[in-house]
XYZ file of C-alpha atoms in Angstrom:
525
model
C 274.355 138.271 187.422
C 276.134 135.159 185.790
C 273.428 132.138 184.774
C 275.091 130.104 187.443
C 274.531 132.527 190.297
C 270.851 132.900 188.723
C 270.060 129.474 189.373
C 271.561 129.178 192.762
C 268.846 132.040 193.841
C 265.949 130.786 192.039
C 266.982 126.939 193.681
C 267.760 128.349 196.983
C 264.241 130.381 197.220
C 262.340 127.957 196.103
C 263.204 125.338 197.921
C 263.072 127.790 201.353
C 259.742 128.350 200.126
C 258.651 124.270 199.856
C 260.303 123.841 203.521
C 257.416 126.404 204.628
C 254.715 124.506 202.749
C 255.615 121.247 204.657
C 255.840 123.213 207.591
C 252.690 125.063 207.444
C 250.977 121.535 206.957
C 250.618 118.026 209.427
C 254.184 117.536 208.860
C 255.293 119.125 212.179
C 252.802 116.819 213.906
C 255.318 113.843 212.370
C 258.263 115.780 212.820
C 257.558 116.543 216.959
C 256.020 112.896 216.889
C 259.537 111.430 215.129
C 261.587 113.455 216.866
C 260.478 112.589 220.207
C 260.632 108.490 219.514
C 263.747 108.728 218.092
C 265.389 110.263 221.169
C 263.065 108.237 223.435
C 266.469 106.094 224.206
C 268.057 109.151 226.284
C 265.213 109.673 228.280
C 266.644 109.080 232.132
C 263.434 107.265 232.646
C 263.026 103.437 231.458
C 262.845 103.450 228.132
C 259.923 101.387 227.834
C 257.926 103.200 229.790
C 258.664 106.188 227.910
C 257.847 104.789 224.772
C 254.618 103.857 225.880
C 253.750 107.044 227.376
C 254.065 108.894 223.883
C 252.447 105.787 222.741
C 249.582 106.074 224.904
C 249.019 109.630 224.298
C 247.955 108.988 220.721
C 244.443 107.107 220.701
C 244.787 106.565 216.944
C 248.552 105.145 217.261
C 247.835 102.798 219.939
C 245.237 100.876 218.203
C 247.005 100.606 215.351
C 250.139 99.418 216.854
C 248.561 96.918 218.813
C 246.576 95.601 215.803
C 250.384 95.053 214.090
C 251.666 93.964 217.510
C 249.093 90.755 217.309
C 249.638 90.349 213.529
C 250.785 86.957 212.231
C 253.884 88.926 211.264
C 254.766 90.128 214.573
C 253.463 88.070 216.810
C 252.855 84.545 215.638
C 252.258 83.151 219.149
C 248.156 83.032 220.082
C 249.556 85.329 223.186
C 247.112 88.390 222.994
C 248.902 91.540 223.543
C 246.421 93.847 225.304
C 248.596 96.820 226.192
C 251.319 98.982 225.004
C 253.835 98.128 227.636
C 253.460 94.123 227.366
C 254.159 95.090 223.336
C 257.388 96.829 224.129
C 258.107 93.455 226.683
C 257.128 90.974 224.095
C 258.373 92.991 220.998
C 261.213 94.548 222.229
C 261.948 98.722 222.233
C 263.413 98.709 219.301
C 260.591 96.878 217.724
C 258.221 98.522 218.938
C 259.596 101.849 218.146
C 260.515 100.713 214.571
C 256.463 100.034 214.095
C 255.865 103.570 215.520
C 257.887 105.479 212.863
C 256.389 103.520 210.067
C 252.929 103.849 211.491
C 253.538 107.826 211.950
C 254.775 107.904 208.627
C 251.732 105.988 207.103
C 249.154 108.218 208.710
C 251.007 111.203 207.924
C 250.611 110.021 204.534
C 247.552 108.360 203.885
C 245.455 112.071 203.288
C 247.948 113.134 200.368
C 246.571 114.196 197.437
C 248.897 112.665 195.044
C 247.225 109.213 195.790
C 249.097 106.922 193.311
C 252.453 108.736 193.230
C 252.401 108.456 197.552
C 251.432 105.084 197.463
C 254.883 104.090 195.231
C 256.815 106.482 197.340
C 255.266 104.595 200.279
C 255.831 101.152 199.137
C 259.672 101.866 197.960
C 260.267 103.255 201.181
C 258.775 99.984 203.171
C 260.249 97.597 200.733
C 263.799 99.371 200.654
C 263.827 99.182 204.775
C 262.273 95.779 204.987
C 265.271 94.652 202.738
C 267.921 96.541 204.914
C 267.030 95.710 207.424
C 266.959 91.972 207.021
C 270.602 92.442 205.267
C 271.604 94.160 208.496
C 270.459 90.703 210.737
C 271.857 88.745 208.675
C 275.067 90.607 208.854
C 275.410 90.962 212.382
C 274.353 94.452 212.281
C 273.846 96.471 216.426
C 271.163 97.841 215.641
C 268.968 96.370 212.150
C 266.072 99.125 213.376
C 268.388 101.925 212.989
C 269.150 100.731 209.448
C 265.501 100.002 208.779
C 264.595 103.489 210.186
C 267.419 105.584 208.011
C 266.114 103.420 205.495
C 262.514 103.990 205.834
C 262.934 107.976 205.579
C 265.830 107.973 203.306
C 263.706 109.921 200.493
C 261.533 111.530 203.300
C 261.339 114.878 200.585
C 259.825 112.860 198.169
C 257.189 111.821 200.346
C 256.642 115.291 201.767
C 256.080 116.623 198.307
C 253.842 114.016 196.917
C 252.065 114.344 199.991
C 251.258 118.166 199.943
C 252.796 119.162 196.450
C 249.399 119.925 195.146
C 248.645 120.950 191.414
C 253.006 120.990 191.451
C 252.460 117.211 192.049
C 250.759 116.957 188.458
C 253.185 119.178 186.806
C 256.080 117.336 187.720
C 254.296 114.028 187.003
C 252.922 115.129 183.547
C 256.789 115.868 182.803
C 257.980 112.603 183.565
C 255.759 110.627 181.615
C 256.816 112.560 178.314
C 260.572 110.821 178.993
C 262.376 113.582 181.109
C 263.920 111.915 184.076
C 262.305 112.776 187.505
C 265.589 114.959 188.523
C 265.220 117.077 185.202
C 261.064 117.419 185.826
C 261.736 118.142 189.391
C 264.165 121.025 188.391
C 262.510 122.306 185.686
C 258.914 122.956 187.622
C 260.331 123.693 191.403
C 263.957 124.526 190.425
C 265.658 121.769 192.704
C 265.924 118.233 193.154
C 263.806 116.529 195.793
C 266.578 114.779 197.002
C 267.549 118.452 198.493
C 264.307 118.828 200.070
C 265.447 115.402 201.968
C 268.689 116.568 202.982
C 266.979 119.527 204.581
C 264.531 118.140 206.509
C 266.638 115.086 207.739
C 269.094 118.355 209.266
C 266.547 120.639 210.484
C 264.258 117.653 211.846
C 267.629 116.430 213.679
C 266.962 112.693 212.518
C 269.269 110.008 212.686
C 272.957 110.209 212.969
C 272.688 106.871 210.588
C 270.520 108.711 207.715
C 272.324 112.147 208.166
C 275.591 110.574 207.408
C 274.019 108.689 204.147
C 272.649 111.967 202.766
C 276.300 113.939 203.331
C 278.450 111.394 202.309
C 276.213 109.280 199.379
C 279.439 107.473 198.027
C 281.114 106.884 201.789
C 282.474 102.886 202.331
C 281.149 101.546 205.491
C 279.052 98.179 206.447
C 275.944 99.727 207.730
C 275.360 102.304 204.559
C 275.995 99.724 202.119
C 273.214 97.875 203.894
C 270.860 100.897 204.007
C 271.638 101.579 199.768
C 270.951 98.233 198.803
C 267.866 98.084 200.688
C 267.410 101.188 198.200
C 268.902 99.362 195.156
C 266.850 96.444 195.688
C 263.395 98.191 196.207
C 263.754 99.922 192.768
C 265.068 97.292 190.745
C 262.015 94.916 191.743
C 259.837 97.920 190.952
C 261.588 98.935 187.477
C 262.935 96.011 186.241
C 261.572 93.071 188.147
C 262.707 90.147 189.935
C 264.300 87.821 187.159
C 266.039 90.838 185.217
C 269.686 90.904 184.905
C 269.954 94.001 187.131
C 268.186 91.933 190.183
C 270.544 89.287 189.679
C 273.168 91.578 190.203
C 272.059 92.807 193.367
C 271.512 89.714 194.584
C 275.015 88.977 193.877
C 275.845 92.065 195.755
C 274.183 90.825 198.781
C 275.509 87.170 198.287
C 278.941 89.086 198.860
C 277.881 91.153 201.525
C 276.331 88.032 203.427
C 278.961 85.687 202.547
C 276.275 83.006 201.027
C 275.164 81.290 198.240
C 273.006 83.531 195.421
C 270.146 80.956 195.572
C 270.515 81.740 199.388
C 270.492 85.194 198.635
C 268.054 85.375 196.209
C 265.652 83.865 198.419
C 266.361 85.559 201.291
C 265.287 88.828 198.942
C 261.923 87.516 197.713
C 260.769 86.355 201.120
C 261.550 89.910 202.651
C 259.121 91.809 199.520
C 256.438 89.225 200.500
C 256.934 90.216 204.328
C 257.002 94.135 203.427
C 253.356 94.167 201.246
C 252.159 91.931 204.288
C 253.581 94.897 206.837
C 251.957 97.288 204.604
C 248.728 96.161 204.548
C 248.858 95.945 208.453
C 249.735 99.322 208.811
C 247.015 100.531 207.185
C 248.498 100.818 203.691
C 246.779 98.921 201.414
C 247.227 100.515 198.275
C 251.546 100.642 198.770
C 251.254 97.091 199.597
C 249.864 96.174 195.983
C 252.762 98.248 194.604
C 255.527 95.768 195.888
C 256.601 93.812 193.321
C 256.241 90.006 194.433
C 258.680 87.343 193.423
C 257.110 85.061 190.216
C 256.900 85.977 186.721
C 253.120 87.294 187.343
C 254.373 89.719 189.951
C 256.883 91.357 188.575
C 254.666 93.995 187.279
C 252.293 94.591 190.128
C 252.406 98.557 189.977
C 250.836 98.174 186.429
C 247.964 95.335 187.260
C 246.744 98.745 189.575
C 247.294 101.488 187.323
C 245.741 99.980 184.294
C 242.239 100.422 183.991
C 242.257 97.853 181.569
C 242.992 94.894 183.551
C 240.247 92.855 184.931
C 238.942 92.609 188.466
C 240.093 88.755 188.238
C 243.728 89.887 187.455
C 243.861 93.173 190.221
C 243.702 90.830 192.772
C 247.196 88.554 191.793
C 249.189 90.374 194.127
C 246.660 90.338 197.595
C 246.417 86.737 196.869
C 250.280 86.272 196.160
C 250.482 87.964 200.106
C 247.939 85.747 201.391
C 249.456 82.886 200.227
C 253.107 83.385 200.887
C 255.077 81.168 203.216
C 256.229 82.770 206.752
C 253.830 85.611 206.628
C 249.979 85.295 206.779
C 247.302 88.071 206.351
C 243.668 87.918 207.688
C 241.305 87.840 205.031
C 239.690 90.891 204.478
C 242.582 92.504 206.281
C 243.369 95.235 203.839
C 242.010 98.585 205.295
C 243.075 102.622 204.540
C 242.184 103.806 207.929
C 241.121 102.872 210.958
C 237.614 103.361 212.086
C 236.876 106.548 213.725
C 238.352 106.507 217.148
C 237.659 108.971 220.585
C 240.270 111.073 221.357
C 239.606 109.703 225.242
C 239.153 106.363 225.556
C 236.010 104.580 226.491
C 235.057 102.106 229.487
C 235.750 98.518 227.978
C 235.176 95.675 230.704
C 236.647 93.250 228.386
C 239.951 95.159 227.848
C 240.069 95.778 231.603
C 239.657 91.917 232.227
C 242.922 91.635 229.202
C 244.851 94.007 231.253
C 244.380 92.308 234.523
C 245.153 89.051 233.222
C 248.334 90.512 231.970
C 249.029 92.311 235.449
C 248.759 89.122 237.317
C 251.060 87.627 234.524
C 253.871 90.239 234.997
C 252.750 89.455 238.790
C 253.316 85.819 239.125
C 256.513 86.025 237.004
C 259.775 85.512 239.168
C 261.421 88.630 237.559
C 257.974 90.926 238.589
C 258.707 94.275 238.619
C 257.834 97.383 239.488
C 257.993 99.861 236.731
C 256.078 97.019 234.616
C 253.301 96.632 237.497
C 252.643 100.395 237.474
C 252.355 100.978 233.600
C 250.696 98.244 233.099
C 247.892 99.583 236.106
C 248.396 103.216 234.318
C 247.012 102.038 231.085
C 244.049 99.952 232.447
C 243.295 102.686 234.400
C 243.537 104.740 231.370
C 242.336 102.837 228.339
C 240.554 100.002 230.150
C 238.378 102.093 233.065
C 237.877 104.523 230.154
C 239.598 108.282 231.451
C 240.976 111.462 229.935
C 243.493 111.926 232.167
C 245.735 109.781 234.664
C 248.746 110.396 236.809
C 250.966 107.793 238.772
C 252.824 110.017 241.230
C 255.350 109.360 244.087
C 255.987 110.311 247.513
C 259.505 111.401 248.138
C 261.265 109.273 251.276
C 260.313 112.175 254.064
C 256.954 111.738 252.448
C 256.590 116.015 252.110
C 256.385 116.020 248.340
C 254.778 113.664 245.602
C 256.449 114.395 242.335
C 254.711 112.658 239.428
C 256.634 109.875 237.506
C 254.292 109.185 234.248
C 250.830 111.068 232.874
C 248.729 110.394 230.690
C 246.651 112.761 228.237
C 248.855 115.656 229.524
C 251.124 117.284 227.047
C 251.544 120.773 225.715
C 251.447 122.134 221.971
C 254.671 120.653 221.585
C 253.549 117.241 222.510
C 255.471 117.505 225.547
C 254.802 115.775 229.184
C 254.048 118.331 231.849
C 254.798 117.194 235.228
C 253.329 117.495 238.987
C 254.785 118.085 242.117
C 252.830 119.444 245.189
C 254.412 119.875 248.975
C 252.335 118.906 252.397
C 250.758 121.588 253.767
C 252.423 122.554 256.683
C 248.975 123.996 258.766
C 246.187 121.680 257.306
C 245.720 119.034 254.692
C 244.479 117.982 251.543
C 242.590 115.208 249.322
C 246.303 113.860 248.038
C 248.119 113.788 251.350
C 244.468 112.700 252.869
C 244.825 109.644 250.749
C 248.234 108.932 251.649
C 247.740 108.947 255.220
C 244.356 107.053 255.887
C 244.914 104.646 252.671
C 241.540 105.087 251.235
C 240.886 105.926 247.914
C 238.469 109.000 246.930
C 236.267 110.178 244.213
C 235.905 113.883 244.722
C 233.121 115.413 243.455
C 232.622 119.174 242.214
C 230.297 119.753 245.001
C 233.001 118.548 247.567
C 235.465 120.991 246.392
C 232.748 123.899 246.515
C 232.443 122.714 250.181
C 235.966 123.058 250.521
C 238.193 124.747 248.595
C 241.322 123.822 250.429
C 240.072 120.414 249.090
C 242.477 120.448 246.061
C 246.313 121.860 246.161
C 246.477 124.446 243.793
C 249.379 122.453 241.948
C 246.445 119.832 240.867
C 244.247 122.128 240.147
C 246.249 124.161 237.630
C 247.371 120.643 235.939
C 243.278 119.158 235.661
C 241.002 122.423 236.642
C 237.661 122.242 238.410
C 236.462 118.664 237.145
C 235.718 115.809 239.192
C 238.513 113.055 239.814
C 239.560 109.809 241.287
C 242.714 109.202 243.686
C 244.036 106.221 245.248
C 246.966 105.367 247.318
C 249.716 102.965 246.156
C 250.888 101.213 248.948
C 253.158 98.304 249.756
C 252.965 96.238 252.725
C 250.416 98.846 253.689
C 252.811 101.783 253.281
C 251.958 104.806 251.216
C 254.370 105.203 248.476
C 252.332 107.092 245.697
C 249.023 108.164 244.029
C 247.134 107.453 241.466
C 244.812 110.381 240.347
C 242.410 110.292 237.152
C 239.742 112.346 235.854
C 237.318 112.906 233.000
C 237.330 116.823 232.765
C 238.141 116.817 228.950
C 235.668 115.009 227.698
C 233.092 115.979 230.729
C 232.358 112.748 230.937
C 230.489 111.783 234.646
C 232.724 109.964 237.294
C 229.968 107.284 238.090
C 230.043 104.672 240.897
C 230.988 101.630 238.615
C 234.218 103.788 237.343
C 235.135 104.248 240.578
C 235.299 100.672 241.229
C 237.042 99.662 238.510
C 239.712 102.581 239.190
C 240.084 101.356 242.721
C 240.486 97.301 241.445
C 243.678 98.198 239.790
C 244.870 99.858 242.023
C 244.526 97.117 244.308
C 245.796 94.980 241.902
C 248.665 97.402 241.947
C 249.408 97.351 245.513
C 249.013 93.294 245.894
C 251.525 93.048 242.999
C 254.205 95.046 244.890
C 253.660 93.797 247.822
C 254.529 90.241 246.586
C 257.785 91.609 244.513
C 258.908 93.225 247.709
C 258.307 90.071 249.767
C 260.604 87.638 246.608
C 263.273 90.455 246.876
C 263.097 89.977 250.595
């Protein structure tokens, strides 16, 4: 065998066997969780509703996204956003799905063992899609979140192997710092490139049609790559050479062209966009990547070496938190900078002053002329769900001959694929049962374990498979007092009690529910 072919094996082996380390670790967890935002947009459902559903299903992700979704940075109005759905109204989808990936991303990485290597990884990648995507607005880009999203996981290898690369991490590291260049360490201790490890996983995790056609065709002419690579340009020349050097000013040039303005204009435009990236890190949750964005100023240029120098004083480690406290357009809380959030229940707890949040958003979405009904109904879903405090809650509807309710959104039911299951039961033909019960005498219910001893015809056997034997709540969604739906909750994970006070919060939103369609019916009337 020729030295050539040698290679090939020992590249193509090895890097077969790094894919299986990745997925033998929590990367699936971000792959199934990317994946499934990413095609969110096809769903045949509302997209916003789908996007809060995965959303919701994620205790962890929801606080965290609606900490960032009431940032200065986000949200400079003093309009608190209380829920998931009013997040994707006020935000937008694509804004709110943008914050998703990067928050994925950032938890996925925050546990790496390579601390300091992940956290430059972490801040190039926020800085380089920060940058791109503010090029893309300013151009006139479709879509600036798909460039900031192909951005964002452009060098998605890297960040895998810095993440679970173990004592290899170290190796390769050690190697660099005696002058090889990171390709020639990388192929010298695993026997390929990292960038190959990207170009697999952006394929086999099916991402982006965007970032798959920047990874097969690097040196390809078109608008919206040249926007994604000088996002990439940008975010290693502040890093490497700083913001005054000669190679910034000619990439500020390049983007003067690009933008057809000025290069002070430029320039500017640039700096402002690093400040707003550290402040976006430290929101997320990524503290020590934020530090490792080189600010504008002569004092910043160097800020990955204020935090890897142990020499430096405790006066001088803090230049670049108070450069992002300080900077105009952004603001960040004092005290803000956090690695993780505090510990948080998988099921959500009872929180009367949440519930009170969510209701004064439902009569909001209410009161406005363009009320609607998808909005009413998610926005009762997750009060039921993280307000009332519940493992567990379907909103279902009745099909027009009223025979069959199929189940249009759940909560806290998904498979080991992070997939939805669904719910559809038929009217007995001979008897009855709690669902159809509730339906046709418009009274809510909260059945108890010993009712369904007493009966066990209580329950159709469709409910039962989706919840088990556990106590639950159902109500009737009605309009004009017409049965329409269901909404059924329960605390059987967590075997939590179903006490009286639950009950009548469950049964106030739903009410809330029903008032809210019955006055959008009556305005469409």
């Amino acid at each position: 065998m020729n030295t050539t072919s040698a290679t090939a094996t020992v590249t193509y082996s090895s890097l077969e066997n790094w894919l299986e380390v990745i997925r033998d670790h929590k990367m699936p967890i971000f792959e199934q969780t990317v994946h499934r935002i990413l095609l969110i947009a096809e769903d045949d459902r509302a997209p916003a509703s789908a996007l809060a559903n995965i959303i919701l299903q994620d205790a962890a992700l929801t606080a965290r996204l609606l900490r960032l979704a009431n940032s200065v940075l986000y949200n400079p109005s003093t309009t608190t956003i209380s829920t998931v759905t009013r997040a994707v109204i006020v935000l937008g989808f694509n804004v709110v799905r943008e914050l998703c990936l990067t928050l994925v991303l950032v938890e996925t990485l925050l546990h790496g063992q390579a601390k300091v290597r992940l956290e430059r990884e972490l801040a190039h990648a926020l800085h380089a899609a920060t940058q791109a995507r503010a090029l893309a607005v300013a151009s006139g880009d479709r879509s600036p979140e798909e460039v900031f999203i192909a951005t964002l996981l452009y060098r998605i290898g890297e960040l895998a192997f810095w993440c679970f690369g173990n004592e290899y991490c170290d190796r390769v590291e050690q190697l660099m710092q005696t002058g090889q260049t990171p390709e020639i360490a990388q192929e010298k201790i695993l026997g390929f490139q990292l960038s190959a490890l990207t170009r697999r996983l952006i394929h086999e995790w099916r991402l982006t049609d965007l970032l798959q056609e920047a990874i097969d065709h690097p040196m390809r002419q078109d608008d919206r790559l040249q926007t994604l690579r000088l996002g990439q340009h940008i975010a290693h020349c502040a890093t490497e050479f700083g913001w005054e050097s000669d190679e910034m000013t000619h990439w500020v040039q390049r983007s003067a062209e690009l933008l057809d303005i000025t290069e002070a204009e430029a320039r500017e435009l640039l700096q402002r966009k690093a400040t707003e990236a550290a402040t976006m890190a430290r929101e997320c949750g990524a503290s020590g990547a934020a530090k490792r964005i080189p600010l504008p100023g002569e004092e910043h240029c160097c800020v990955d070496s204020v935090f890897t120098d142990p020499s430096v004083t405790n006066n001088q480690s803090t230049i670049a938190d108070d450069a992002i406290a300080a900077a105009p357009l952004v603001a960040v809380e004092t005290g803000a900078e956090y690695d993780a959030d505090p510990e948080i229940s998988a099921y959500p707890q009872p929180d009367p002053h949440l519930q009170l949040s969510i209701l004064r958003e439902l009569g909001q979405a209410i009161d406005s002329a363009n009320c609607d009904f998808s909005v009413i109904m998610e926005l009762v879903l997750e009060g039921i769900y993280r307000g009332v405090g519940m493992d567990r809650v379907i909103f279902a509807l009745t099909t027009p001959d009223k025979q069959f309710i199929n189940s249009k959104y759940m909560i806290g039911f998904t498979d080991e694929n992070g997939k939805t299951k669904s719910l559809r039961c038929k009217r007995p033909e001979k008897s009855s049962n709690i669902l159809f019960d509730a339906l046709d005498t418009k009274q809510a219910h909260l059945v108890t374990l010993m009712e369904r001893r007493r009966n066990p015809n209580l329950v159709p056997a469709e409910l039962v498979a989706q919840i088990g034997n556990v106590a639950f709540m159902v109500a009737p969604i009605l309009i004009n007092q017409k049965g329409i739906g269901l909404f059924i909750a329960d605390r059987g994970l967590s075997q939590r009690p179903l006490d009286t006070e639950s009950f009548q919060n469950f049964q106030h939103f739903v009410q809330q529910a029903n008032f809210g369609l019955s006055v959008a019916r009556q305005r469409k009337s």
